[in-house]
PDB file of C-alpha atoms and ligand atoms in Angstrom:
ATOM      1  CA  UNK V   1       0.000   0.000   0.000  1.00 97.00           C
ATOM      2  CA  UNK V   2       1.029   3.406  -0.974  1.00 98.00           C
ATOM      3  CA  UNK V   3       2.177   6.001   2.055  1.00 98.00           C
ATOM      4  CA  UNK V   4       2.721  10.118   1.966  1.00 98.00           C
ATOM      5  CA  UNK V   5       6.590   8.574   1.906  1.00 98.00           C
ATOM      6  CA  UNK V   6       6.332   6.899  -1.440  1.00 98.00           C
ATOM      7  CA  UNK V   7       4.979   9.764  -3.253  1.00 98.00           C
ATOM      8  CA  UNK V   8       7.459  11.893  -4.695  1.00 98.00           C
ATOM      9  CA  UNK V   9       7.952  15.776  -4.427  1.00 98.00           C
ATOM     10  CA  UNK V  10       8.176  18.237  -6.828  1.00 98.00           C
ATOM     11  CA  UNK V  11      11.571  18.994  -7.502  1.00 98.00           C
ATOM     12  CA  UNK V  12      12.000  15.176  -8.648  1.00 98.00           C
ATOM     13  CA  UNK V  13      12.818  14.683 -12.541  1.00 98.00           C
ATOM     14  CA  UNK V  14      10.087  11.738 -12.666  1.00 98.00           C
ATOM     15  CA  UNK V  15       7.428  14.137 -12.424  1.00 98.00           C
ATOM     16  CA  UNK V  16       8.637  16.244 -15.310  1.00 98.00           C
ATOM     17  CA  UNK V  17       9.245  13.409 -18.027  1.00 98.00           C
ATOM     18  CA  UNK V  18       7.299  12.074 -21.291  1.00 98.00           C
ATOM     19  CA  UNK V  19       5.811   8.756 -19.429  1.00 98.00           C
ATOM     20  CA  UNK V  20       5.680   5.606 -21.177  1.00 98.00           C
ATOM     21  CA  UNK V  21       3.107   3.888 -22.640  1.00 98.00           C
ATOM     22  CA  UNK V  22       1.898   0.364 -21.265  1.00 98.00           C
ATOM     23  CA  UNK V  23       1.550  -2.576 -22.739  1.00 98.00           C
ATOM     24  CA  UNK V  24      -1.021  -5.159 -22.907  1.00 98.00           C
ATOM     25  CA  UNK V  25      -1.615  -7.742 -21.688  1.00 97.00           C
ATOM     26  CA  UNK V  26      -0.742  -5.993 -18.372  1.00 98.00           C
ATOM     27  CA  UNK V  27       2.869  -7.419 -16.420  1.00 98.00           C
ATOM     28  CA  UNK V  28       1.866  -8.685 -13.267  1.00 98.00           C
ATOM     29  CA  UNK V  29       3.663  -5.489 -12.156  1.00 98.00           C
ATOM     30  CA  UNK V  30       1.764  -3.444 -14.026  1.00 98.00           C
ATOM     31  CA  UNK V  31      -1.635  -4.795 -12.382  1.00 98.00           C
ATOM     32  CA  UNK V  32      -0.336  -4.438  -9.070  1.00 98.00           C
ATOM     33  CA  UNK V  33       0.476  -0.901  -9.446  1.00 98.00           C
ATOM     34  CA  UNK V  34      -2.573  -0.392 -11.247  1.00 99.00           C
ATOM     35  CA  UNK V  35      -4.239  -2.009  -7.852  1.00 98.00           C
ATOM     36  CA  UNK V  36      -2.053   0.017  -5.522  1.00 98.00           C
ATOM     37  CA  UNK V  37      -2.810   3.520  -7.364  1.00 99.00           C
ATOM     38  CA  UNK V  38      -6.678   2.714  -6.496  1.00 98.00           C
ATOM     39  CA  UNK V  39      -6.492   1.504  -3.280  1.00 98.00           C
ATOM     40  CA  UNK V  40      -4.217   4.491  -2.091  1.00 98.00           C
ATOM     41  CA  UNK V  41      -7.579   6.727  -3.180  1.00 98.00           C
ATOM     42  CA  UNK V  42     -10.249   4.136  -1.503  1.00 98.00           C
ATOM     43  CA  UNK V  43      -8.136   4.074   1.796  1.00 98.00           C
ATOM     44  CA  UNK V  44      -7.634   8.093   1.464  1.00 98.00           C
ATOM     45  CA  UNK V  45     -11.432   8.646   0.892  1.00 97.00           C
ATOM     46  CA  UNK V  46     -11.989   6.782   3.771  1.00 97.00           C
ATOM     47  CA  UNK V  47     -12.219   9.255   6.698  1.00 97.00           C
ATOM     48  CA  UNK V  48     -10.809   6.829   9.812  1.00 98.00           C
ATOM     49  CA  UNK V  49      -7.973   5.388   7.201  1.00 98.00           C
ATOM     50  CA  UNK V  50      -6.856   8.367   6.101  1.00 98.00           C
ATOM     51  CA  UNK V  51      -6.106   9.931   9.567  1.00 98.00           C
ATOM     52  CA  UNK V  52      -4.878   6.258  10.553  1.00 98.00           C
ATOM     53  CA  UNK V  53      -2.288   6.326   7.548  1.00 98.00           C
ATOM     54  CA  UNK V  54      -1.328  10.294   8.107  1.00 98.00           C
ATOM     55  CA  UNK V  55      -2.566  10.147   4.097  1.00 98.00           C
ATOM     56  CA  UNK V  56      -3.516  13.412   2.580  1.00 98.00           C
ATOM     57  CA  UNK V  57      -7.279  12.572   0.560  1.00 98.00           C
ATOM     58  CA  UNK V  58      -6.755  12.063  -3.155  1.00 98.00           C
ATOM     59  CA  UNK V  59      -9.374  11.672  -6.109  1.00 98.00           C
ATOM     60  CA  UNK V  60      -6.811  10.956  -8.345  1.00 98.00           C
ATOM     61  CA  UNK V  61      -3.419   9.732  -8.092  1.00 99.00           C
ATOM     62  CA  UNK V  62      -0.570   8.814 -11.047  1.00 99.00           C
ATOM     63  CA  UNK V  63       2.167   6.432 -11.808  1.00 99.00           C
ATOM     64  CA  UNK V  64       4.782   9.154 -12.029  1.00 99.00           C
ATOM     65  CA  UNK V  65       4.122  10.628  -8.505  1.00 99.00           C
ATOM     66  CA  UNK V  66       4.791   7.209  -7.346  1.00 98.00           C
ATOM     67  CA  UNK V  67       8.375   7.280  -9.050  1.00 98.00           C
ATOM     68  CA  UNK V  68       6.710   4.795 -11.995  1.00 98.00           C
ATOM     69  CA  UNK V  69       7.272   6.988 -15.523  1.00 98.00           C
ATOM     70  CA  UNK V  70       4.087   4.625 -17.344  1.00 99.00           C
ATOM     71  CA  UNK V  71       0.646   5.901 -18.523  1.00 99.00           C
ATOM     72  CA  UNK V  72      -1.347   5.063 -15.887  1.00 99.00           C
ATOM     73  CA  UNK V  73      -3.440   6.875 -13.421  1.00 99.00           C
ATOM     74  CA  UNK V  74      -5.926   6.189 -10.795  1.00 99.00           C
ATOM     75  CA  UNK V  75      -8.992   8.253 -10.969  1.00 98.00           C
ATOM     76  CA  UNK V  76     -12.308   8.327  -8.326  1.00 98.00           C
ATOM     77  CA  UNK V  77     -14.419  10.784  -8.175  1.00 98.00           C
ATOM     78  CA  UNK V  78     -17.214  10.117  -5.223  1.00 96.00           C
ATOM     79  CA  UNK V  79     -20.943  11.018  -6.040  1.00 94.00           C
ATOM     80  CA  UNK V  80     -22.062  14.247  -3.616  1.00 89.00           C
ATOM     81  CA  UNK V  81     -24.187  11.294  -1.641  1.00 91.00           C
ATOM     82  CA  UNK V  82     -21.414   9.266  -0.547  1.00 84.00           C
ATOM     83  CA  UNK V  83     -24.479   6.205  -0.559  1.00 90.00           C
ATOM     84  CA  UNK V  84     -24.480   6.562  -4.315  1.00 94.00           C
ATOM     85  CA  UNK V  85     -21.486   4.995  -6.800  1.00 95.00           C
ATOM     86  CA  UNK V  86     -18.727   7.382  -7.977  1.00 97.00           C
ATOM     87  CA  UNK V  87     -19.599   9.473 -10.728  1.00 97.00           C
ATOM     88  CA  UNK V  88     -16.175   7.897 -12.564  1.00 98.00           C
ATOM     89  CA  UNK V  89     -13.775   5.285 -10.718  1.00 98.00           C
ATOM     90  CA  UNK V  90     -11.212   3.692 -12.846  1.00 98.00           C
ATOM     91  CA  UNK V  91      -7.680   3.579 -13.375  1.00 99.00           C
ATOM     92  CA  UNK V  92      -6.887   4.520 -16.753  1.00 99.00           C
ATOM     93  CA  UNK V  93      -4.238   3.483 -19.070  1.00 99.00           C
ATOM     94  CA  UNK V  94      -2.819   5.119 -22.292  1.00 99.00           C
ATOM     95  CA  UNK V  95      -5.320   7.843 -21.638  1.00 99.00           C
ATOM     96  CA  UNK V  96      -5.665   9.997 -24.572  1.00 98.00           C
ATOM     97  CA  UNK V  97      -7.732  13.558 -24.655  1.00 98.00           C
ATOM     98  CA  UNK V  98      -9.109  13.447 -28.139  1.00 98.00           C
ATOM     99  CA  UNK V  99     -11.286  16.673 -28.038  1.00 98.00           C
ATOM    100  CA  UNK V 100     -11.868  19.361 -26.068  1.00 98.00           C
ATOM    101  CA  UNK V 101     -14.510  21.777 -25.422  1.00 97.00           C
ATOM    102  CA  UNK V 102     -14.055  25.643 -26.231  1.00 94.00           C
ATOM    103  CA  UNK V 103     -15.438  26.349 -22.564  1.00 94.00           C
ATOM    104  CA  UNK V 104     -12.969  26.387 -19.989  1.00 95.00           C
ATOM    105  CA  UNK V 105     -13.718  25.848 -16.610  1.00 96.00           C
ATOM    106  CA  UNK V 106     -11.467  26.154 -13.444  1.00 96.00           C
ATOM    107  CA  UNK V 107     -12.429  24.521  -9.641  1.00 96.00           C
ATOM    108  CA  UNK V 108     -13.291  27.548  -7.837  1.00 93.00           C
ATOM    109  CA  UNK V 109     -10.825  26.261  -4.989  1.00 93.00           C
ATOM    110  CA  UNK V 110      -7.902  25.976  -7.531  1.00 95.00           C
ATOM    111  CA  UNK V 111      -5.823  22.632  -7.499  1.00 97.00           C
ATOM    112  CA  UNK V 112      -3.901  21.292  -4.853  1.00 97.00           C
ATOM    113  CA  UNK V 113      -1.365  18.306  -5.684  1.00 98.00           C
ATOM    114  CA  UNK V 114       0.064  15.068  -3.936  1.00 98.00           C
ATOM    115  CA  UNK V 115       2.758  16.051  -5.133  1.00 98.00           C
ATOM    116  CA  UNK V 116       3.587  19.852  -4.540  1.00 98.00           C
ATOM    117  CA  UNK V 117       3.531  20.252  -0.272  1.00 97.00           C
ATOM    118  CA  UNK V 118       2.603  23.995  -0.563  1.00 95.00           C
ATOM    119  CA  UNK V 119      -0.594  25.452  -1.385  1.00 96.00           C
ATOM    120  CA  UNK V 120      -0.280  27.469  -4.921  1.00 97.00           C
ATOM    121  CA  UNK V 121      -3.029  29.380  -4.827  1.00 96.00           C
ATOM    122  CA  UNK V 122      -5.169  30.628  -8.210  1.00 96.00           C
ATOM    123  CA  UNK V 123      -7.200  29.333 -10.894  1.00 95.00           C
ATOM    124  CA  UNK V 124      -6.309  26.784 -13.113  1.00 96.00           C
ATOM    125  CA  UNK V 125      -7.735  27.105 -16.289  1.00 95.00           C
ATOM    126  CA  UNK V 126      -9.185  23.692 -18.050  1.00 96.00           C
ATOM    127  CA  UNK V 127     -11.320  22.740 -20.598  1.00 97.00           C
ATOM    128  CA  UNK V 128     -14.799  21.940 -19.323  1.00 97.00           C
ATOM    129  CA  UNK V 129     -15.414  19.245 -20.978  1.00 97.00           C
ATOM    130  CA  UNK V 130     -13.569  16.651 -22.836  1.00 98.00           C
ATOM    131  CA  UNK V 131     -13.507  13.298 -24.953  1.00 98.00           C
ATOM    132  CA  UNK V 132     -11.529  10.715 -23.586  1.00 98.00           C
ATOM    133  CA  UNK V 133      -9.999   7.575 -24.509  1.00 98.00           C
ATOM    134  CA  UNK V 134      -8.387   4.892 -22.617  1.00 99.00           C
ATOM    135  CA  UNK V 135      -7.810   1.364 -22.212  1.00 99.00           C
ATOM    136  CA  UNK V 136      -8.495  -0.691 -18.923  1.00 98.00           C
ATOM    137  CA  UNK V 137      -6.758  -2.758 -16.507  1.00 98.00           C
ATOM    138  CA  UNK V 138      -8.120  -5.906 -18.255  1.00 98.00           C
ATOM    139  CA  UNK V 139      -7.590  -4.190 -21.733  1.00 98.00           C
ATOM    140  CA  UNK V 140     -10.843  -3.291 -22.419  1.00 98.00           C
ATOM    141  CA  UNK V 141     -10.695  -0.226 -24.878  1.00 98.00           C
ATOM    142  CA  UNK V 142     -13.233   3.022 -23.605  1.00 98.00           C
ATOM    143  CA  UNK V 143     -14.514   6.278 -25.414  1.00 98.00           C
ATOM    144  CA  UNK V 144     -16.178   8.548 -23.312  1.00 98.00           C
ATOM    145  CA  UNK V 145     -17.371  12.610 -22.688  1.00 98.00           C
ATOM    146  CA  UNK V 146     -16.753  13.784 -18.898  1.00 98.00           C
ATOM    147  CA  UNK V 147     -17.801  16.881 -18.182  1.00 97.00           C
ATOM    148  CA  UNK V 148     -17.196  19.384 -15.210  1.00 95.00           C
ATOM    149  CA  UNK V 149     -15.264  17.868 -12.101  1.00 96.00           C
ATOM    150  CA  UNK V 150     -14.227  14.606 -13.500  1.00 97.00           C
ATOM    151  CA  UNK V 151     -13.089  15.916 -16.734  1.00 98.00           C
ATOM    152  CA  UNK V 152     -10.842  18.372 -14.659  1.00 98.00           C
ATOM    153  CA  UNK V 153      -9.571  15.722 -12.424  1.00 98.00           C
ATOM    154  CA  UNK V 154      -8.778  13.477 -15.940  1.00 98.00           C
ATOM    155  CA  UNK V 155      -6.819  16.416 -17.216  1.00 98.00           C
ATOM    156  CA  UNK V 156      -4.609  17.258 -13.753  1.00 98.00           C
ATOM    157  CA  UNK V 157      -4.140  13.296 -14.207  1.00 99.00           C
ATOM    158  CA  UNK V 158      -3.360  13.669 -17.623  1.00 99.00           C
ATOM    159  CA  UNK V 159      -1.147  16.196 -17.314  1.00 99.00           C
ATOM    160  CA  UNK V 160       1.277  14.343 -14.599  1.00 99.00           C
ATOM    161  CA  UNK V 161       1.645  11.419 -17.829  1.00 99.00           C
ATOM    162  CA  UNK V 162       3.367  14.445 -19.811  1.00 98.00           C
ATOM    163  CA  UNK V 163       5.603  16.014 -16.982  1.00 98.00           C
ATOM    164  CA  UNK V 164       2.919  18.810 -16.416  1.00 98.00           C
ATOM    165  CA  UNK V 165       1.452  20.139 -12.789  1.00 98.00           C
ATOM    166  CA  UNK V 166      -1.292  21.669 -12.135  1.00 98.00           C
ATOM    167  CA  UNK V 167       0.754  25.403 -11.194  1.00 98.00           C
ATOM    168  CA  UNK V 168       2.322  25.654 -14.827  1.00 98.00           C
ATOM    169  CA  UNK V 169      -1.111  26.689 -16.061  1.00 97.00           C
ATOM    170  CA  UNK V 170      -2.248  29.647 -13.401  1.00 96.00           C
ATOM    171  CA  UNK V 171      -1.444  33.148 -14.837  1.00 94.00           C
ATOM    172  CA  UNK V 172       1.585  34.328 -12.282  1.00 93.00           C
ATOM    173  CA  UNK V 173       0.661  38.222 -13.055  1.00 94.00           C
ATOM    174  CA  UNK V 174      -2.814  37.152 -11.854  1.00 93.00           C
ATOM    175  CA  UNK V 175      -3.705  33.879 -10.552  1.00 95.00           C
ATOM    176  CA  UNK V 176      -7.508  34.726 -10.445  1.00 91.00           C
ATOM    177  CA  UNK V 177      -8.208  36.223 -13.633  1.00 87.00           C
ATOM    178  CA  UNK V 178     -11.110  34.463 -15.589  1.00 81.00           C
ATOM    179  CA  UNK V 179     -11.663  35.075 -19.221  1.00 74.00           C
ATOM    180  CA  UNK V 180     -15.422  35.184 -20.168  1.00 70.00           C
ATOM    181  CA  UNK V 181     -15.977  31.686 -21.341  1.00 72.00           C
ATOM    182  CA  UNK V 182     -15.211  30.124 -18.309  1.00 80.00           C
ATOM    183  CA  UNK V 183     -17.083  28.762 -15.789  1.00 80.00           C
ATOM    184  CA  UNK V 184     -16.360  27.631 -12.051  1.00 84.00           C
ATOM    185  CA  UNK V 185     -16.440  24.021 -11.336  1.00 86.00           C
ATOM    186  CA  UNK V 186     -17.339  22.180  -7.719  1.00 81.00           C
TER     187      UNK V 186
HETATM  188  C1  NB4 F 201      -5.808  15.665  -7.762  1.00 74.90           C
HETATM  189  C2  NB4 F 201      -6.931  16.693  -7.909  1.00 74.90           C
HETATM  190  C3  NB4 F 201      -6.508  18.118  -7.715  1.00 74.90           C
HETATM  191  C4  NB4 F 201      -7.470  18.949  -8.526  1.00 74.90           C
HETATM  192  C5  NB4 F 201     -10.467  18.401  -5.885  1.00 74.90           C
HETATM  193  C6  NB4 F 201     -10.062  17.558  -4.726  1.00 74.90           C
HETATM  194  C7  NB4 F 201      -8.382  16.538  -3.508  1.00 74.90           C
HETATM  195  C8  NB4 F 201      -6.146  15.461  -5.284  1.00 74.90           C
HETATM  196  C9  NB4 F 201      -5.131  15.648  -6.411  1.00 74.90           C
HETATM  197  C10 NB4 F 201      -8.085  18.051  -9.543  1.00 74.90           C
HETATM  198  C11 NB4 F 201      -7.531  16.677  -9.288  1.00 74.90           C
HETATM  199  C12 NB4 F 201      -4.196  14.457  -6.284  1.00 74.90           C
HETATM  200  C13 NB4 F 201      -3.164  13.576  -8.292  1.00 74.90           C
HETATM  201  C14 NB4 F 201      -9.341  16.011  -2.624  1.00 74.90           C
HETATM  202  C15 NB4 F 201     -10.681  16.308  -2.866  1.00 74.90           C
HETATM  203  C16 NB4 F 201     -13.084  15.852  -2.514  1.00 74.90           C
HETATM  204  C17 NB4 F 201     -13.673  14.472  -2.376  1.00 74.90           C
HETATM  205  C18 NB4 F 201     -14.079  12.607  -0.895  1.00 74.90           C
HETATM  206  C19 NB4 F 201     -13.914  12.061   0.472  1.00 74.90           C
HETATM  207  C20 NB4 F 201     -11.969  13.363   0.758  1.00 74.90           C
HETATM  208  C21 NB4 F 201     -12.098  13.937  -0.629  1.00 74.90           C
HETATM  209  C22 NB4 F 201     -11.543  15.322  -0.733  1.00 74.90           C
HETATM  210  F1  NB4 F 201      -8.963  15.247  -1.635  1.00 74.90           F
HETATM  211  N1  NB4 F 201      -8.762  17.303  -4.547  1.00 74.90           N
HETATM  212  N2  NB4 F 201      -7.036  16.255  -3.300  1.00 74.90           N
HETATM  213  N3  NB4 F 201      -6.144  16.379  -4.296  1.00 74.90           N
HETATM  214  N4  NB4 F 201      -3.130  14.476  -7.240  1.00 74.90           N
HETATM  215  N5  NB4 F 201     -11.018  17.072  -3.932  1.00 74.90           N
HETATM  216  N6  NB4 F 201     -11.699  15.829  -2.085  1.00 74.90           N
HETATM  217  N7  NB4 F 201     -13.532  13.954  -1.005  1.00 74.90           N
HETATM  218  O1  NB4 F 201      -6.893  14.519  -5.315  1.00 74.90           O
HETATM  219  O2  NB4 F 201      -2.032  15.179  -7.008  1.00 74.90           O
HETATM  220  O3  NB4 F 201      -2.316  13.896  -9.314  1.00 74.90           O
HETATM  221  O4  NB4 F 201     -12.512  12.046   0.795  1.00 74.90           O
HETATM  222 NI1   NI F 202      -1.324  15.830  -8.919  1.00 74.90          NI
END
């Protein structure tokens, strides 16, 4: 299981690099990290675990920030009733953005990382919606629109698979500008 220690920091070449892609069928090691990315957000979603673990809560986490350079990332994103299913839970592999909307949208708290230990505050500027692609742990192939929160949590995944983080995208003369076709996102 995945601790605060094995994530790595900002700072740490890993987290800047052109990950790789993954082949199919998955390498045993492959699955397991693939297990371990999604059970590090179940236990951190968890309220009593979390504190247990000293974890810091995580809808998304990313093979890169866990020192592994591979396209993979763990995504789960909990319904507002925490009775109901997660609006998306996966781990997705070879993810691919293949469109975009024109809207932007930014979560009105900004973005906080795993990875980055101080808070960067401003907006960060996504698209609101997107088309995504990506294969499965057990290879299944998926095509789908997310829109709103999950699409931005995709894309700060997304990003970490190209060496991106969430800071390189706020405006440093001013953070909390918003253009007019953008919208806030809970
Ligand atoms: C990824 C997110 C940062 C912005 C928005 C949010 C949290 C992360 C980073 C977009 C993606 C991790 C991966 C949260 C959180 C709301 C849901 C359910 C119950 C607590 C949890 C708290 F923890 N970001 N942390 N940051 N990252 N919402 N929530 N709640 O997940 O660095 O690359 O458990
Ligand atoms: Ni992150």
């Amino acid at each position: 299981m995945f601790l605060m220690k094995d994530i790595v920091r900002d700072g740490d070449p890993v987290l800047r690099q052109q990950a790789e892609k993954v082949s199919f069928p998955l390498s045993d090691e492959d699955r397991k990290l693939a297990h371990d990315l999604m059970e590090y957000l179940e236990v951190s979603q968890d309220p009593e675990l979390c504190e247990k673990y000293g974890l810091r809560a995580g809808v998304g986490l990313a093979a890169p920030q866990v020192g592994v350079s591979k396209m993979m990332a763990s995504v789960m994103v909990p319904a507002e009733d925490e009775n109901e299913e997660p609006v998306f839970k996966d781990v997705i592999i070879n993810p691919v953005i293949v469109s975009n909307s024109v809207q932007r949208g930014a979560l009105t708290e900004g973005e906080g990382c795993l990875s980055v230990d101080k808070d960067i505050p401003g907006y960060v500027p996504r698209a609101a919606r997107i088309t995504l692609e990506y294969t499965d742990v057990d290879g299944k192939d998926h095509h789908l629109r997310l829109k709103n929160y999950p699409a931005i949590v995709c894309q700060h995944e997304i990003d970490h698979l190209h060496g991106t983080l969430f800071y390189d995208h706020i405006d440093k003369e001013n953070p909390f500008s918003k253009t007019d076709d953008e919208v806030f996102i809970y």
